[in-house]
mmCIF file of C-alpha atoms in Angstrom:
data_model
loop_
_atom_site.group_PDB
_atom_site.id
_atom_site.type_symbol
_atom_site.label_atom_id
_atom_site.label_comp_id
_atom_site.label_asym_id
_atom_site.label_seq_id
_atom_site.Cartn_x
_atom_site.Cartn_y
_atom_site.Cartn_z
ATOM 1 C CA MET A 1 176.177 155.518 96.038
ATOM 2 C CA LYS A 2 173.344 156.434 98.396
ATOM 3 C CA VAL A 3 171.469 154.173 100.816
ATOM 4 C CA ILE A 4 168.338 155.323 102.640
ATOM 5 C CA GLY A 5 166.830 153.777 105.754
ATOM 6 C CA VAL A 6 163.080 154.062 106.364
ATOM 7 C CA ASN A 7 161.944 153.075 109.857
ATOM 8 C CA ALA A 8 158.392 152.665 111.193
ATOM 9 C CA SER A 9 158.863 152.425 114.945
ATOM 10 C CA PRO A 10 156.990 154.698 117.361
ATOM 11 C CA LYS A 11 159.804 154.568 119.939
ATOM 12 C CA GLY A 12 162.105 157.153 118.378
ATOM 13 C CA LYS A 13 165.675 157.037 119.688
ATOM 14 C CA ASP A 14 164.717 154.151 122.015
ATOM 15 C CA SER A 15 163.693 151.928 119.095
ATOM 16 C CA ASN A 16 165.342 148.523 118.848
ATOM 17 C CA THR A 17 164.382 148.451 115.181
ATOM 18 C CA LEU A 18 166.318 151.699 114.766
ATOM 19 C CA LYS A 19 169.421 149.868 116.003
ATOM 20 C CA LEU A 20 169.063 147.349 113.181
ATOM 21 C CA VAL A 21 168.388 150.001 110.549
ATOM 22 C CA ASN A 22 171.407 151.977 111.742
ATOM 23 C CA ALA A 23 173.559 148.848 111.655
ATOM 24 C CA VAL A 24 172.639 148.267 108.014
ATOM 25 C CA LEU A 25 173.417 151.904 107.221
ATOM 26 C CA GLU A 26 176.727 151.669 109.071
ATOM 27 C CA GLY A 27 177.694 148.570 107.088
ATOM 28 C CA ALA A 28 176.849 150.333 103.840
ATOM 29 C CA LYS A 29 178.791 153.421 104.948
ATOM 30 C CA GLU A 30 181.836 151.277 105.656
ATOM 31 C CA GLU A 31 181.657 150.222 102.004
ATOM 32 C CA GLY A 32 181.616 153.832 100.838
ATOM 33 C CA ALA A 33 177.897 154.621 100.712
ATOM 34 C CA GLU A 34 176.323 157.921 101.647
ATOM 35 C CA THR A 35 173.425 157.232 104.013
ATOM 36 C CA GLU A 36 170.186 158.918 105.005
ATOM 37 C CA TYR A 37 167.550 158.066 107.615
ATOM 38 C CA ILE A 38 163.783 158.653 107.684
ATOM 39 C CA ASP A 39 161.632 158.187 110.796
ATOM 40 C CA LEU A 40 158.083 157.705 109.521
ATOM 41 C CA TYR A 41 156.583 158.510 112.917
ATOM 42 C CA THR A 42 157.833 162.098 112.651
ATOM 43 C CA LEU A 43 156.010 162.590 109.337
ATOM 44 C CA ARG A 44 152.417 162.651 108.085
ATOM 45 C CA ILE A 45 151.240 160.085 105.551
ATOM 46 C CA GLU A 46 147.534 160.102 104.754
ATOM 47 C CA TYR A 47 145.670 156.988 103.691
ATOM 48 C CA CYS A 48 145.274 156.282 99.977
ATOM 49 C CA THR A 49 141.748 157.012 98.749
ATOM 50 C CA ALA A 50 142.059 154.929 95.544
ATOM 51 C CA CYS A 51 141.048 157.932 93.413
ATOM 52 C CA GLY A 52 143.359 156.885 90.567
ATOM 53 C CA THR A 53 144.688 160.387 89.943
ATOM 54 C CA CYS A 54 148.298 159.172 90.164
ATOM 55 C CA TYR A 55 147.681 156.745 87.294
ATOM 56 C CA ALA A 56 146.482 159.561 85.075
ATOM 57 C CA THR A 57 148.762 162.436 86.064
ATOM 58 C CA GLY A 58 151.583 161.091 88.222
ATOM 59 C CA GLU A 59 150.466 163.400 91.029
ATOM 60 C CA CYS A 60 148.656 162.680 94.300
ATOM 61 C CA THR A 61 145.726 164.761 95.501
ATOM 62 C CA LEU A 62 146.750 164.339 99.157
ATOM 63 C CA LEU A 63 149.024 167.042 100.536
ATOM 64 C CA ASP A 64 151.353 165.511 103.108
ATOM 65 C CA ASP A 65 154.904 164.163 103.406
ATOM 66 C CA PHE A 66 154.551 161.232 101.017
ATOM 67 C CA SER A 67 155.958 162.931 97.922
ATOM 68 C CA ASP A 68 159.096 164.043 99.760
ATOM 69 C CA ILE A 69 159.671 160.547 101.188
ATOM 70 C CA PHE A 70 159.196 158.924 97.792
ATOM 71 C CA ASP A 71 161.491 161.428 96.068
ATOM 72 C CA ARG A 72 164.203 160.626 98.623
ATOM 73 C CA MET A 73 163.748 156.913 97.972
ATOM 74 C CA MET A 74 163.966 157.493 94.229
ATOM 75 C CA ASN A 75 167.230 159.386 94.717
ATOM 76 C CA ALA A 76 168.831 156.404 96.491
ATOM 77 C CA GLU A 77 170.362 153.290 94.972
ATOM 78 C CA GLY A 78 169.733 151.225 98.106
ATOM 79 C CA ILE A 79 166.668 151.093 100.378
ATOM 80 C CA VAL A 80 166.459 149.649 103.897
ATOM 81 C CA LEU A 81 163.025 149.146 105.455
ATOM 82 C CA GLY A 82 162.650 148.676 109.200
ATOM 83 C CA ALA A 83 159.600 147.875 111.309
ATOM 84 C CA PRO A 84 158.630 146.127 114.526
ATOM 85 C CA ASN A 85 156.206 143.231 114.271
ATOM 86 C CA TYR A 86 152.627 144.468 114.643
ATOM 87 C CA ILE A 87 150.505 141.291 114.492
ATOM 88 C CA ASP A 88 152.686 139.715 111.780
ATOM 89 C CA CYS A 89 152.687 142.927 109.743
ATOM 90 C CA VAL A 90 154.054 146.482 109.773
ATOM 91 C CA PRO A 91 152.822 149.487 111.776
ATOM 92 C CA ALA A 92 150.252 151.771 110.153
ATOM 93 C CA PRO A 93 152.638 154.489 108.859
ATOM 94 C CA MET A 94 154.643 151.960 106.852
ATOM 95 C CA LYS A 95 151.485 150.379 105.439
ATOM 96 C CA ALA A 96 150.160 153.832 104.543
ATOM 97 C CA LEU A 97 153.419 154.516 102.708
ATOM 98 C CA PHE A 98 153.109 151.262 100.760
ATOM 99 C CA ASP A 99 149.487 151.915 99.837
ATOM 100 C CA ARG A 100 150.412 155.270 98.290
ATOM 101 C CA MET A 101 152.819 153.563 95.856
ATOM 102 C CA ALA A 102 150.322 152.000 93.450
ATOM 103 C CA ASP A 103 151.524 154.211 90.594
ATOM 104 C CA ALA A 104 155.140 153.293 91.379
ATOM 105 C CA ILE A 105 154.217 149.600 91.248
ATOM 106 C CA HIS A 106 152.504 149.930 87.856
ATOM 107 C CA CYS A 107 155.536 151.841 86.564
ATOM 108 C CA GLN A 108 158.106 149.622 88.315
ATOM 109 C CA MET A 109 159.806 152.820 89.453
ATOM 110 C CA LEU A 110 162.354 151.180 91.743
ATOM 111 C CA THR A 111 163.824 149.096 88.918
ATOM 112 C CA GLY A 112 167.607 148.947 89.217
ATOM 113 C CA LYS A 113 167.649 149.570 92.965
ATOM 114 C CA PHE A 114 168.625 147.146 95.722
ATOM 115 C CA GLY A 115 166.880 146.671 99.044
ATOM 116 C CA CYS A 116 166.603 144.782 102.301
ATOM 117 C CA SER A 117 164.450 144.758 105.432
ATOM 118 C CA VAL A 118 164.884 144.375 109.189
ATOM 119 C CA CYS A 119 162.372 143.615 111.925
ATOM 120 C CA THR A 120 162.289 143.271 115.695
ATOM 121 C CA ALA A 121 159.622 141.265 117.512
ATOM 122 C CA GLY A 122 158.733 140.285 121.018
ATOM 123 C CA GLY A 123 158.085 136.575 120.670
ATOM 124 C CA SER A 124 157.804 135.591 117.010
ATOM 125 C CA GLY A 125 156.837 136.586 113.486
ATOM 126 C CA GLU A 126 159.911 138.664 112.733
ATOM 127 C CA TYR A 127 160.688 136.896 109.473
ATOM 128 C CA GLU A 128 157.090 137.112 108.286
ATOM 129 C CA VAL A 129 157.412 140.891 108.525
ATOM 130 C CA VAL A 130 160.848 140.912 106.874
ATOM 131 C CA GLY A 131 159.421 138.808 104.058
ATOM 132 C CA TYR A 132 156.436 141.114 103.644
ATOM 133 C CA MET A 133 158.554 144.276 103.409
ATOM 134 C CA ASN A 134 160.965 142.633 100.994
ATOM 135 C CA LYS A 135 158.017 141.470 98.875
ATOM 136 C CA VAL A 136 156.795 145.055 98.645
ATOM 137 C CA LEU A 137 160.246 146.232 97.551
ATOM 138 C CA SER A 138 160.387 143.451 94.975
ATOM 139 C CA THR A 139 156.935 144.350 93.678
ATOM 140 C CA LEU A 140 158.245 147.882 93.090
ATOM 141 C CA GLY A 141 161.118 146.521 90.990
ATOM 142 C CA THR A 142 163.879 146.263 93.594
ATOM 143 C CA ASN A 143 166.378 143.401 93.812
ATOM 144 C CA ILE A 144 166.369 141.952 97.328
ATOM 145 C CA VAL A 145 169.725 141.485 99.058
ATOM 146 C CA GLY A 146 168.404 139.843 102.243
ATOM 147 C CA GLY A 147 166.897 140.578 105.630
ATOM 148 C CA VAL A 148 167.439 140.385 109.379
ATOM 149 C CA GLY A 149 164.809 139.583 111.976
ATOM 150 C CA VAL A 150 165.135 139.082 115.712
ATOM 151 C CA ALA A 151 162.730 138.109 118.515
ATOM 152 C CA ILE A 152 164.046 139.920 121.554
ATOM 153 C CA GLY A 153 161.431 138.614 123.958
ATOM 154 C CA ARG A 154 162.849 135.105 123.748
ATOM 155 C CA ASP A 155 166.435 136.269 124.195
ATOM 156 C CA PRO A 156 167.251 139.950 124.902
ATOM 157 C CA THR A 157 170.928 139.302 124.078
ATOM 158 C CA ALA A 158 169.962 138.284 120.529
ATOM 159 C CA LEU A 159 169.773 141.927 119.476
ATOM 160 C CA GLY A 160 173.565 142.247 119.554
ATOM 161 C CA LYS A 161 174.025 139.356 117.136
ATOM 162 C CA ALA A 162 171.243 140.728 114.945
ATOM 163 C CA GLU A 163 173.073 144.076 114.744
ATOM 164 C CA GLU A 164 176.182 142.246 113.538
ATOM 165 C CA ASN A 165 174.123 140.488 110.888
ATOM 166 C CA ALA A 166 172.508 143.786 109.904
ATOM 167 C CA ARG A 167 175.907 145.424 109.491
ATOM 168 C CA ALA A 168 176.982 142.567 107.208
ATOM 169 C CA LEU A 169 173.719 143.007 105.299
ATOM 170 C CA GLY A 170 174.577 146.660 104.766
ATOM 171 C CA LYS A 171 177.927 145.677 103.295
ATOM 172 C CA SER A 172 176.209 143.265 100.927
ATOM 173 C CA LEU A 173 173.771 146.002 99.951
ATOM 174 C CA ALA A 174 176.623 148.335 99.009
ATOM 175 C CA ARG A 175 178.436 145.576 97.126
ATOM 176 C CA SER A 176 175.251 144.842 95.199
ATOM 177 C CA ILE A 177 174.935 148.488 94.211
ATOM 178 C CA ARG A 178 178.522 148.402 92.963
ATOM 179 C CA GLY A 179 177.694 145.351 90.830
ATOM 180 C CA GLU A 180 179.857 142.928 92.801
ATOM 181 C CA LEU A 181 176.816 140.790 93.654
ATOM 182 C CA THR A 182 174.258 139.953 90.977
ATOM 183 C CA TYR A 183 170.731 138.511 91.040
ATOM 184 C CA PRO A 184 169.920 137.023 87.604
ATOM 185 C CA ASP A 185 166.876 135.095 88.854
ATOM 186 C CA GLN A 186 165.365 138.257 90.298
ATOM 187 C CA ASP A 187 166.260 140.200 87.151
ATOM 188 C CA GLU A 188 164.207 137.739 85.112
ATOM 189 C CA VAL A 189 161.248 138.006 87.494
ATOM 190 C CA HIS A 190 161.373 141.794 87.173
ATOM 191 C CA ARG A 191 161.549 141.570 83.378
ATOM 192 C CA GLN A 192 158.389 139.460 83.309
ATOM 193 C CA LYS A 193 156.688 141.788 85.766
ATOM 194 C CA ARG A 194 157.488 144.825 83.608
ATOM 195 C CA GLU A 195 155.986 143.065 80.601
ATOM 196 C CA TYR A 196 152.821 142.335 82.581
ATOM 197 C CA PHE A 197 152.405 145.921 83.761
ATOM 198 C CA CYS A 198 153.306 147.241 80.316
ATOM 199 C CA GLN A 199 150.337 145.374 78.872
ATOM 200 C CA LEU A 200 148.096 146.527 81.728
ATOM 201 C CA VAL A 201 149.066 150.158 81.143
ATOM 202 C CA LYS A 202 148.737 149.819 77.378
ATOM 203 C CA TYR A 203 145.246 148.335 77.723
ATOM 204 C CA ASN A 204 144.229 151.217 80.032
ATOM 205 C CA LYS A 205 146.065 153.915 78.053
ATOM 206 C CA ASP A 206 143.242 156.458 78.272
ATOM 207 C CA ARG A 207 142.893 156.176 82.052
ATOM 208 C CA PHE A 208 146.604 155.620 82.798
ATOM 209 C CA ALA A 209 148.003 158.431 80.642
ATOM 210 C CA HIS A 210 150.929 159.249 82.928
ATOM 211 C CA GLU A 211 151.902 155.600 83.226
ATOM 212 C CA TYR A 212 151.734 155.099 79.468
ATOM 213 C CA ASP A 213 154.066 158.070 78.996
ATOM 214 C CA TRP A 214 156.408 156.616 81.641
ATOM 215 C CA TYR A 215 156.710 153.299 79.779
ATOM 216 C CA VAL A 216 157.372 155.127 76.524
ATOM 217 C CA GLN A 217 159.986 157.330 78.202
ATOM 218 C CA MET A 218 161.734 154.320 79.729
ATOM 219 C CA GLY A 219 161.746 152.491 76.404
ATOM 220 C CA TRP A 220 159.666 149.641 77.856
ATOM 221 C CA MET A 221 156.519 150.080 75.756
ATOM 222 C CA LYS A 222 156.125 147.375 73.139
#
């Protein structure tokens, strides 16, 4: 059971968001998970050029750290996303990561995984960002366990309570991976989403050759 934390804060070891991500990972570790951490600000992620090569071949023409990050996410059963609030959204490296996952969305590559998100803010908007990151995970096929957001500017002591909540979230994440917590409503949403993308890929079979092969391989092509 492996859980990976992906953080998009420019503050390195001084990041308050890092404290929340680490708390989730600690909670998961207490439940027996192996954990891994990725700091997006130490890596290079180029902007998607919308060339469509990934749809056809499964490969990206851009040579940077994206493929390694995505492979590490694919090798985990649980994914934790962390970001500070940048105008009710995520910082650029996290958005660049998301934009490079169009092929993974079409193929629903994170199906069967579980995820959650954490966010720190100055004054407000923390839960808008948590909701956005969780929506991205869901769009990729992930079942969402929950999220933690905290506005430190209003109450600096709130971070401590948020870390406690994040640790509990990590425990829930591990329990979900073990099958102790189930999400039938989300499972049905994902089933319908796979059917939608299956038809999209089937209709564009000539242009989306890699994705068509993926659906056949997964046994999802109808």
